[in-house]
Coordinates of C-alpha atoms in Angstrom, one line a residue:
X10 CA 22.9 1.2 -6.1
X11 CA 22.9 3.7 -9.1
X12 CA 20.1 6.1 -8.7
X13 CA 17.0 4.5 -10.2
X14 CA 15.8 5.7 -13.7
X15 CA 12.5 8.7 -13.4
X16 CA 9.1 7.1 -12.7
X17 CA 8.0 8.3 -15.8
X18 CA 10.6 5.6 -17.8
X19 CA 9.4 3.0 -15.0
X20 CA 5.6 3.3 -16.2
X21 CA 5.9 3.3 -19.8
X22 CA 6.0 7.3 -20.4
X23 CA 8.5 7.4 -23.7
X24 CA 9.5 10.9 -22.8
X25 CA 9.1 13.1 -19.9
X26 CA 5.6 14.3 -18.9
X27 CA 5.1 18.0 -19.9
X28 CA 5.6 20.5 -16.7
X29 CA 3.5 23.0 -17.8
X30 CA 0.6 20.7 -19.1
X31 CA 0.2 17.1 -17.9
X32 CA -3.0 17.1 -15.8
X33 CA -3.6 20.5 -16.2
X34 CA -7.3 21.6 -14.6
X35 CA -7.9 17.9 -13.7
X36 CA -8.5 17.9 -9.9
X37 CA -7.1 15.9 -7.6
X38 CA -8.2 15.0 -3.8
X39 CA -5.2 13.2 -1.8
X40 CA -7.4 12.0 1.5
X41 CA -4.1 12.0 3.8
X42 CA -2.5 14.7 6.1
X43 CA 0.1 17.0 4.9
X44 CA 3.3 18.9 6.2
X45 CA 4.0 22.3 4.6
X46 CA 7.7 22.7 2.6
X47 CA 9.7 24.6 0.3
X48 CA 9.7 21.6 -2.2
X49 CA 5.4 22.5 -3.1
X50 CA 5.7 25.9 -3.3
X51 CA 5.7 26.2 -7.0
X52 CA 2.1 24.8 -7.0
X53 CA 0.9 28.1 -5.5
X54 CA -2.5 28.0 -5.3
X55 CA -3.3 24.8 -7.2
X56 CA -2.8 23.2 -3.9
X57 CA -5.3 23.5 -1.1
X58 CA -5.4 21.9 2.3
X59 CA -8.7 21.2 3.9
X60 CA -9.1 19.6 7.4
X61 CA -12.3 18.5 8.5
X62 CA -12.5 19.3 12.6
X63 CA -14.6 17.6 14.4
X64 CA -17.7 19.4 15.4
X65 CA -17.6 19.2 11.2
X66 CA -16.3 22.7 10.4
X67 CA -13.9 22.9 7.0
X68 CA -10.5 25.0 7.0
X69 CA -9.3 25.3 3.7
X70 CA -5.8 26.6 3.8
X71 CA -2.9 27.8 1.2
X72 CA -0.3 25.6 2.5
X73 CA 2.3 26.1 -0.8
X74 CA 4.0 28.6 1.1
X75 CA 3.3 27.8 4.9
X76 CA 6.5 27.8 7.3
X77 CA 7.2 23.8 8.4
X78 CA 8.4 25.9 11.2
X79 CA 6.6 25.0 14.9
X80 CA 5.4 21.3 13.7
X81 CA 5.2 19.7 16.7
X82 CA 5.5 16.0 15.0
X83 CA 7.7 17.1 11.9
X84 CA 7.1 13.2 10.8
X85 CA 3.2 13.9 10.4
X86 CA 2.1 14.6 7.3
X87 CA 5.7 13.3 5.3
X88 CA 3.4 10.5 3.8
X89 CA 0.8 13.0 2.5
X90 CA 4.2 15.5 1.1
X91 CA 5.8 12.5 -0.6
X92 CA 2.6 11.4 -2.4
X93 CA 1.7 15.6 -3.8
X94 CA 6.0 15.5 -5.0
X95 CA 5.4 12.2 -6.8
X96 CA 2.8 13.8 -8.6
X97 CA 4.1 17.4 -9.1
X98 CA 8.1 18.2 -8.0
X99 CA 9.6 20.3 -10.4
X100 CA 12.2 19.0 -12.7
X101 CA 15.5 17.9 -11.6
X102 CA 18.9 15.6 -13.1
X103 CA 20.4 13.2 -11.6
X104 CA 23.2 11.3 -14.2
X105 CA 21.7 12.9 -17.2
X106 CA 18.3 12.3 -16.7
X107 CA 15.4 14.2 -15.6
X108 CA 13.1 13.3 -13.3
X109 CA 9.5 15.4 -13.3
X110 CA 6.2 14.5 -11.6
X111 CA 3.8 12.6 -13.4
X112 CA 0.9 15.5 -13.6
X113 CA 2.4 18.7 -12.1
X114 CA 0.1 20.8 -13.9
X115 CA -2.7 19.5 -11.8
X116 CA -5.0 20.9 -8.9
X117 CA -4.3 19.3 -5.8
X118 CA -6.9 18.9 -2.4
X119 CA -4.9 17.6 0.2
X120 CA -7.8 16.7 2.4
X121 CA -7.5 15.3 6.3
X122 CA -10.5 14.3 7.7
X123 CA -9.0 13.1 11.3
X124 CA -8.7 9.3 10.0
X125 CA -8.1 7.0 13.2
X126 CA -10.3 8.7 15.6
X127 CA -14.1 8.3 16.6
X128 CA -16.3 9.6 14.3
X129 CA -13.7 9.3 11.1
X130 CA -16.2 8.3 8.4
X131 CA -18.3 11.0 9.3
X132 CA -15.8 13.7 8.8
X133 CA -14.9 11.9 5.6
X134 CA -18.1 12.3 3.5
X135 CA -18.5 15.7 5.1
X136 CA -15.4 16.8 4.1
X137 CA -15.7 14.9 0.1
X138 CA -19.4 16.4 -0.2
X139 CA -17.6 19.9 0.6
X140 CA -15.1 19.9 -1.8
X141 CA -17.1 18.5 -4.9
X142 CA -19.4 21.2 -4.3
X143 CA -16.3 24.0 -4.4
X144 CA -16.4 25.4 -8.5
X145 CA -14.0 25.6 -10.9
X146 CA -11.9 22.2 -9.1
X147 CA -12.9 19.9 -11.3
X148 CA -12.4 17.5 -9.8
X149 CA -12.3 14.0 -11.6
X150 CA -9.9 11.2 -9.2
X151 CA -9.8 11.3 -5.4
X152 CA -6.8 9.1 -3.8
X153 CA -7.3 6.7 -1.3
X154 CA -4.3 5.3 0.2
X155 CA -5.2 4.0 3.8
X156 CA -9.3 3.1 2.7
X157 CA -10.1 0.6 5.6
X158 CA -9.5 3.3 8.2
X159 CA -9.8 1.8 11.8
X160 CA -11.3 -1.8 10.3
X161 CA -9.5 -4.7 11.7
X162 CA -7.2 -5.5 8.5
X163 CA -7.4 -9.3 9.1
X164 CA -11.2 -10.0 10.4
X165 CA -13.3 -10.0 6.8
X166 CA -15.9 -8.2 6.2
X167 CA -18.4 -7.5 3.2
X168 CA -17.0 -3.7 1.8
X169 CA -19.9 -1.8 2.5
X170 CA -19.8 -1.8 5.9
X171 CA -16.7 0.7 5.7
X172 CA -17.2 4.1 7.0
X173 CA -14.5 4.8 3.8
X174 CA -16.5 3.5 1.2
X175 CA -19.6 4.7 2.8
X176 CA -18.6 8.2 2.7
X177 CA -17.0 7.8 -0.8
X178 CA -20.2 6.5 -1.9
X179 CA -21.8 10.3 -3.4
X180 CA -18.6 10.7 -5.2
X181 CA -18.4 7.4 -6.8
X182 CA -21.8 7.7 -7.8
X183 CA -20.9 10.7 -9.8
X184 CA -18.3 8.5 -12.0
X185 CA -14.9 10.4 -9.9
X186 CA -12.5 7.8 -10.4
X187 CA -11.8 6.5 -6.8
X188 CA -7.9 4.9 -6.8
X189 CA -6.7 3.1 -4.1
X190 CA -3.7 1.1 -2.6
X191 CA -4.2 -2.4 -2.0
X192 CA -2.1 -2.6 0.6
X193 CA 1.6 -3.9 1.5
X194 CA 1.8 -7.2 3.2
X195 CA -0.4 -10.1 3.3
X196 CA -1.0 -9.8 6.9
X197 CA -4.2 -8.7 6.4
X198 CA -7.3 -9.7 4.7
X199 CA -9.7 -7.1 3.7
X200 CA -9.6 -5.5 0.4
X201 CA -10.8 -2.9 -1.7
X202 CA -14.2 -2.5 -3.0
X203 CA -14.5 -3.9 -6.9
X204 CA -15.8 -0.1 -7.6
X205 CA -12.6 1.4 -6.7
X206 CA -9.7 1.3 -8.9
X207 CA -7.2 -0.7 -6.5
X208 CA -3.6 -1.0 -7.4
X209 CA -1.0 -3.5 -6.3
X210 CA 2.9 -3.2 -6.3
X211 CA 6.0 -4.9 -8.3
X212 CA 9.4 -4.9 -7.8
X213 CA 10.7 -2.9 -11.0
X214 CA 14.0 -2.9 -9.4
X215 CA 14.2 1.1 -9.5
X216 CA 14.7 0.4 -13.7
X217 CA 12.5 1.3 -17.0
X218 CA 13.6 -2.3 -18.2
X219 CA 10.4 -4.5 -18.5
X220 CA 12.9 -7.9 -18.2
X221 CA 13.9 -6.9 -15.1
X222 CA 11.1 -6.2 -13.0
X223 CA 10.2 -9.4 -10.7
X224 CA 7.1 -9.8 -8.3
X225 CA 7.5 -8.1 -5.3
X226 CA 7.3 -10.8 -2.1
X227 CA 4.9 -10.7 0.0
X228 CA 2.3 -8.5 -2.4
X229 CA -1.0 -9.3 -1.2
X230 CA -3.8 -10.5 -3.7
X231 CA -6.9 -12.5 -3.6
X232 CA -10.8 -12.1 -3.1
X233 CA -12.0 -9.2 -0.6
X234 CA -15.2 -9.5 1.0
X235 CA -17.5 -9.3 -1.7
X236 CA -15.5 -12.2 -3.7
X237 CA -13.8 -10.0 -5.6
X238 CA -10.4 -10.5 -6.8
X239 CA -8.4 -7.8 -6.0
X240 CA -5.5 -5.8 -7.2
X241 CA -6.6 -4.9 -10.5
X242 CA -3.2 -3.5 -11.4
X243 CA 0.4 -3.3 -10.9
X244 CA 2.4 -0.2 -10.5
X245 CA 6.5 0.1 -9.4
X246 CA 6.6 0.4 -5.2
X247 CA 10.3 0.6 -4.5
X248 CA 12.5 3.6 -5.0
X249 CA 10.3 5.8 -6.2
X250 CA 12.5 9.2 -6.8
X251 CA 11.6 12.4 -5.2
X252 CA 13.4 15.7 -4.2
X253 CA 14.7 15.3 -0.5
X254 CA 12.1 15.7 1.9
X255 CA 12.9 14.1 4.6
X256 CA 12.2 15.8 8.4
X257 CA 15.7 13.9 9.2
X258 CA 18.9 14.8 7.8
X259 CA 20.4 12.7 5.8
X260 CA 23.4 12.7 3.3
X261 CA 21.1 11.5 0.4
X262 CA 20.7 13.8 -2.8
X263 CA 16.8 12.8 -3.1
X264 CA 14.2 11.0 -0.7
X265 CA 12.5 7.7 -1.7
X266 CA 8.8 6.8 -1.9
X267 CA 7.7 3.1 -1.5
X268 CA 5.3 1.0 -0.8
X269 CA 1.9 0.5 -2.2
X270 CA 1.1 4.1 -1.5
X271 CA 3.6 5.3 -4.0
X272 CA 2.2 2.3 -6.7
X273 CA -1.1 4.3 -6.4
X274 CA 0.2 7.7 -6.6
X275 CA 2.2 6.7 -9.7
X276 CA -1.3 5.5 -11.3
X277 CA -3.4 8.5 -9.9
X278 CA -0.3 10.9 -12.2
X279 CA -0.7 8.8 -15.2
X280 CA -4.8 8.9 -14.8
X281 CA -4.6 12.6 -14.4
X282 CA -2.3 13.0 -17.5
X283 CA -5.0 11.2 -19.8
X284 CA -7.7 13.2 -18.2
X285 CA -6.3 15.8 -19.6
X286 CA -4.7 14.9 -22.9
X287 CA -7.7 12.8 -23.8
X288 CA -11.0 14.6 -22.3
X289 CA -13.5 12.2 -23.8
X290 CA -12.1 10.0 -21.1
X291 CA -14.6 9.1 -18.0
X292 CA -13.4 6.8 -15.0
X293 CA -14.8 4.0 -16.8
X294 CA -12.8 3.7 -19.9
X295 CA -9.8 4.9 -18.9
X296 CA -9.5 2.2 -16.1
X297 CA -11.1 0.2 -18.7
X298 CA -7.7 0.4 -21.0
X299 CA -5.3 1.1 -18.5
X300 CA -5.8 -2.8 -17.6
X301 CA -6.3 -3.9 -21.1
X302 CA -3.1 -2.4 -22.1
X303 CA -1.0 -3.3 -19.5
X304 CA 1.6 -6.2 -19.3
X305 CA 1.2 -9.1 -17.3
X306 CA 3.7 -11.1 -15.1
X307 CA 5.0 -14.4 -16.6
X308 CA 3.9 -17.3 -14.6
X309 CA 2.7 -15.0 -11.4
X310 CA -0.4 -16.1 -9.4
X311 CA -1.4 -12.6 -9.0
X312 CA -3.0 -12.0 -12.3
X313 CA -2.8 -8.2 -12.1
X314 CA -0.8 -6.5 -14.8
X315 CA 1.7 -4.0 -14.9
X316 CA 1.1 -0.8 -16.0
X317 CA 2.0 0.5 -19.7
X318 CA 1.3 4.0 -20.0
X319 CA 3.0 4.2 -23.4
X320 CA 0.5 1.1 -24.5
X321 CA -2.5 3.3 -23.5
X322 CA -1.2 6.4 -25.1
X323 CA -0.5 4.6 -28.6
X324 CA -4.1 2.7 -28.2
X325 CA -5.5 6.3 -28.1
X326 CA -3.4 8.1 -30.4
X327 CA -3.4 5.4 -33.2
X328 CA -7.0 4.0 -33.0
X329 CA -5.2 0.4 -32.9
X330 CA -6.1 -2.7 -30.9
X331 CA -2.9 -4.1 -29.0
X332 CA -2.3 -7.4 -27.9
X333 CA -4.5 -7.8 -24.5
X334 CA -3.1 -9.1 -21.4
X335 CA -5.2 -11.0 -18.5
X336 CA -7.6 -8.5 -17.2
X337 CA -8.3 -9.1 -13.3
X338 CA -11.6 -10.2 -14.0
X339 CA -14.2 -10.4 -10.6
X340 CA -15.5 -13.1 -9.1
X341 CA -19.4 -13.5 -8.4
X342 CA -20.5 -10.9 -5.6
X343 CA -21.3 -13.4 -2.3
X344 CA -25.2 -12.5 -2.2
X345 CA -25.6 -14.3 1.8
X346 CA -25.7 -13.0 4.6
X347 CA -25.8 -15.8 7.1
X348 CA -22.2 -16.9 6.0
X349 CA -21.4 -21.0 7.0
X350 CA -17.9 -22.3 8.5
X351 CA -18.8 -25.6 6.6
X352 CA -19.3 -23.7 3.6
X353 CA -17.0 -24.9 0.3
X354 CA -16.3 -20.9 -0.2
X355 CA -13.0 -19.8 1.8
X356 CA -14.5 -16.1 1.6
X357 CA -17.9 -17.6 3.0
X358 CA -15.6 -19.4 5.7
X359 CA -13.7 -16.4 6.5
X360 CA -16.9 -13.7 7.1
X361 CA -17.8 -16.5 9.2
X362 CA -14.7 -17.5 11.2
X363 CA -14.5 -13.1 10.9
X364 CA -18.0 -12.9 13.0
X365 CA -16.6 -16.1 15.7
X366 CA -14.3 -14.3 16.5
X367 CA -15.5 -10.3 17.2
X368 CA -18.8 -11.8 19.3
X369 CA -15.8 -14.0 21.1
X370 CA -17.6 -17.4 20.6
X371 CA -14.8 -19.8 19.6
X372 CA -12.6 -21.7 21.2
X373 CA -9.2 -21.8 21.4
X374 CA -8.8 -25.7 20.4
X375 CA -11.8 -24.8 17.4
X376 CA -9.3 -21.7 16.5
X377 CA -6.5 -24.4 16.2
X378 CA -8.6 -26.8 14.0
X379 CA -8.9 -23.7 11.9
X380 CA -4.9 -22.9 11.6
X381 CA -5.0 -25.9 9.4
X382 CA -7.9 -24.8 7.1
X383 CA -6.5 -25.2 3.1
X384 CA -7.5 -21.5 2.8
X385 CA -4.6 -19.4 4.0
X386 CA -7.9 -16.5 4.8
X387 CA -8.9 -18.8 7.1
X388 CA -5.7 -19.8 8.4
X389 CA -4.6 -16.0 8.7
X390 CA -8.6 -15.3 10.9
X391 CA -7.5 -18.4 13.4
X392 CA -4.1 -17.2 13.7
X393 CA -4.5 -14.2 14.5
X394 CA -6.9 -14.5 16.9
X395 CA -4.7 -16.9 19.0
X396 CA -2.9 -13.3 19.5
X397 CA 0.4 -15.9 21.3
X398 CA 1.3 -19.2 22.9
X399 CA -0.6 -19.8 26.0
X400 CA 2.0 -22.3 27.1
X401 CA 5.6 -24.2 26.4
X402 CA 3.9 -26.6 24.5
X403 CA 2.2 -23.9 22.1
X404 CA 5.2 -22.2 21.5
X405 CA 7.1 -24.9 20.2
X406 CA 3.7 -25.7 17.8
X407 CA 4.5 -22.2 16.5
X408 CA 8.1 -22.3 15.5
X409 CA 7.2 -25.3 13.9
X410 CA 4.4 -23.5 12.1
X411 CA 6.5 -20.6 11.3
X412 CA 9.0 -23.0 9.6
X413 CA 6.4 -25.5 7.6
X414 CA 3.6 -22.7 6.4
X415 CA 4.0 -21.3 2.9
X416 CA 2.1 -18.3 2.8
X417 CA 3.3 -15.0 3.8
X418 CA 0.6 -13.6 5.7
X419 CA -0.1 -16.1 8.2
X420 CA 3.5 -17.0 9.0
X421 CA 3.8 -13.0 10.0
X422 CA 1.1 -14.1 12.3
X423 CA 3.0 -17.0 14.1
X424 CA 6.1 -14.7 14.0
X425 CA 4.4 -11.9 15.4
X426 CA 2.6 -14.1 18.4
X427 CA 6.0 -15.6 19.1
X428 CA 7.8 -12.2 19.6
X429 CA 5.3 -11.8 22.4
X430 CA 7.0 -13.4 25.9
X431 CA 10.1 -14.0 23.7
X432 CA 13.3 -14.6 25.8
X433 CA 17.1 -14.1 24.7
X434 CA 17.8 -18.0 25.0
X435 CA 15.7 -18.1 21.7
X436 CA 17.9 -16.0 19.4
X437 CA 19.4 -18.7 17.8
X438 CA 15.8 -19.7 16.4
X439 CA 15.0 -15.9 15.8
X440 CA 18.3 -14.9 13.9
X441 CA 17.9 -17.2 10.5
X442 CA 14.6 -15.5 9.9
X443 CA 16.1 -12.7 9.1
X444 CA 16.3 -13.2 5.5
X445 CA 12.7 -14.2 5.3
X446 CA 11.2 -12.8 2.2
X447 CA 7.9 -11.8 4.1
X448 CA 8.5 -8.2 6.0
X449 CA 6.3 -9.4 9.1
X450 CA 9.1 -12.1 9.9
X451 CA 12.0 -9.6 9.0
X452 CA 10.1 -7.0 11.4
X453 CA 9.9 -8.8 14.0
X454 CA 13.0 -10.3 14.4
X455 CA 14.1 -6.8 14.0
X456 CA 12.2 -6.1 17.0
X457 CA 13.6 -9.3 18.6
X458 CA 17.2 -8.1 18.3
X459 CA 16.5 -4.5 19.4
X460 CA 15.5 -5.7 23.1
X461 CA 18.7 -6.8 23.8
X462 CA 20.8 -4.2 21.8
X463 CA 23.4 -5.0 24.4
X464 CA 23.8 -8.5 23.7
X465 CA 23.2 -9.1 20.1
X466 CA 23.8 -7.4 16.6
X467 CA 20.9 -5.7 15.2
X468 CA 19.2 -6.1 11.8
X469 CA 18.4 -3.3 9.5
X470 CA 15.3 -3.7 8.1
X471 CA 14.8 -2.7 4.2
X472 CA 12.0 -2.6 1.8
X473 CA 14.3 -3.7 -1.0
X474 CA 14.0 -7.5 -1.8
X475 CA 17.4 -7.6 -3.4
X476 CA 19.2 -6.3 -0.2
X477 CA 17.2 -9.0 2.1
X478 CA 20.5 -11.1 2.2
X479 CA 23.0 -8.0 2.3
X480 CA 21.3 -6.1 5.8
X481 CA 20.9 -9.9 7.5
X482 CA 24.8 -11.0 6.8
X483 CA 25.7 -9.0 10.3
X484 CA 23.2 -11.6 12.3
X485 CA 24.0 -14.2 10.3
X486 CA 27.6 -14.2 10.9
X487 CA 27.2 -13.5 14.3
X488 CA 25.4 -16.7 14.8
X489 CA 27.9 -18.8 13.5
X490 CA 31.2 -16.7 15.3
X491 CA 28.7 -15.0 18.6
X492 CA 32.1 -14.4 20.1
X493 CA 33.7 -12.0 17.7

């Protein structure tokens, strides 16, 4: 494909955000881990690194002009690059058009608190309460990409019992604007908290052209725990154009971002842009308008907008009331705490089916009455917790399953139990998955193919939707012509 137009086009900037100015003095804490590179060092010393060890001691480094040199794991810490260069790279061209961080004037905490390991949350609010107490940061939005930590992403659960949100809880308090990814499949269930400003993805097709953007398969929406609907907004989460980065070589003149963690680093630019071109902005309003302004998708169950920066800026600048989309209004918080299986709620069903499951007291044959609950939360808990077939006669059920359910997330399930104890007779049954719309599926037929490498063609797996059909014509012409 062509290369895609500059994020700023793709959110509604009309012109490129200014280098020198866009988010300048607006703080910035990226909770994530980090690998040093020449692409950052023009920050200097508006970037810190601070890494929380775990007997709770802080190490604030300059890492703008640290040697990459020695990393043990050059991979680790690519995420945590990619999302401080899709705030702040310097200006380049590609095909006459410049592409520029959304706020590369900003200060930037990169801070890693050890997430994935015992004693995470504890580290976390250690390490937030140390850097809002550090002067002259200013810091107004902290980034959240990975917020439910260890959780189990499909067993629900009300949001406070998060070690993120608990140790976010001082900083939210004091009005930060906490932004956060909503995540990328529909595997899992849990969601972020109402008080955290939670963005979803679209498929903007790498192009400024509002016609042209589509949903993106798979997105995952719905209540969390609380009974609150969740993304609250949109952003672009495929090809999102960076200077090369990558640890491995490749003949590509720029790196890409993707995913839901790009969707919320896009937002986080734009919120620290209006920060500081508008400072009688708080967290409130701004998210406030950001949704009110944006644009929402035609005929889309996911009633999340897209965001409009340009709408926002001419709301501000002109004093003028636009046309209002859908907001993402919130359901009724769930106020129970002895949640029913009979109950006519699917979130009240889920908790429930949720705390069946971790004290291991239901049954597989109640787990398979559940697989046909008319919530697909429910169906996803029950699924999921069958981990595989136990028997012929179960894995049959599942292929079936795989082929007759309709939402995303729990087919992933079936496909994901059936790749356990798969054999290579079954490729035939594997192979026209391939072009499944739901990345779970893709994956694991991916995984499929790759055990017998030998034997069969392999399928290249791809984030794009519109090159689902290209990467799975290999496999799929194997299957009809497996001699050639």
């Amino acid at each position: 494909m062509a290369f895609p137009d500059p994020t700023w086009a793709r959110v509604g900037f009309i012109e490129p955000p200014d280098f020198h100015n866009s988010g300048k003095n607006i703080g910035i804490v990226i909770i994530d881990k980090m690998k040093p590179h020449h692409t950052i060092r023009h920050l200097g010393d508006r970037i810190k690194y601070v890494t929380v060890q775990n007997d709770l001691t802080i190490k604030c480094n300059n890492i703008a002009f640290q040697s990459s040199e020695g990393e043990v794991d050059e991979e680790v810490g690519e995420h945590g690059l990619m999302t401080i260069l899709t705030l702040s790279h310097e200006p380049f061209s590609l095909e006459g058009k410049t592409h520029i961080g959304l706020s590369p004037a900003a200060n930037f905490i990169v801070l890693d608190h050890g997430a994935f390991r015992e004693g995470e949350g504890e580290r976390l609010k250690y390490g937030i309460d140390w850097v809002l107490k550090q002067p002259n940061w200013n810091i107004k939005i902290i980034l959240c990409t990975g917020w439910h930590a260890s959780d189990n992403p499909v067993l629900l659960q009300k949001t406070h019992k998060n070690s993120t949100v608990q140790a976010l809880h001082s900083a939210e308090q004091r009005g930060l604007m906490v932004i956060c990814s909503n995540g990328n499949t529909r595997l899992g269930n849990i969601m972020p908290p109402i008080e955290y400003f939670t963005v979803g993805g679209f498929n903007d097709r790498g192009k400024a052209e509002r016609h042209l953007h589509l949903p993106y398969p798979d997105e995952p929406f719905g209540k969390n725990g609380d009974g609150h609907f969740r993304p609250d907004i949109l952003a672009p989460r495929v090809y999102l154009t960076l200077p090369f980065c990558e640890s491995k070589e490749r003949e590509e003149q720029v790196s890409y971002y993707w995913e839901t963690s790009g969707a919320a680093t896009l937002v986080t630019g734009i919120a620290a842009y209006l920060f500081s071109k508008y400072p009688e902005l708080d967290s409130t309003n701004l998210r406030s308008k950001l949704i009110e302004y944006a644009d929402p998708i035609e005929d889309y169950k996911n009633n999340a907008p897209r965001i409009n920066v340009g709408n926002v800026i001419h709301s501000l600048e002109m004093q003028v009331n636009l046309k209002k989309a859908n907001q993402c209004l919130s359901s009724v918080r769930i106020a129970g705490h002895d949640h029913s299986i009979e109950s006519s709620d699917d979130i009240e069903r889920g908790l429930a089916l949720s705390k069946l499951v971790q004290q291991q007291i239901v049954t597989r044959q109640e787990l398979w009455k559940y697989t046909e609950d008319e919530s697909d939360v429910v169906r996803k808990i029950a699924v999921y917790a069958l981990a595989k077939p136990e028997d012929e006669c179960e894995r049959r059920l599942y292929w079936k399953r795989l082929s007759e359910e309709s939402e995303g997330g729990v087919r992933g399930w079936y496909a994901h139990g059936l790749l356990q104890n798969a054999n290579e007779s079954e490729v035939s049954k594997w192979v026209p998955f391939s072009t499944d719309s739901n990345w779970a599926v893709r994956w694991s037929v991916s995984e499929y193919l790759t055990r017998y490498v030998e034997y069969f063609p392999q399928l290249e797996k791809t984030h794009d939707p519109d090159l689902i059909q290209e990467k799975a014509s290999k496999v799929l012409q194997w299957l009809k012509n497996p001699m050639v």
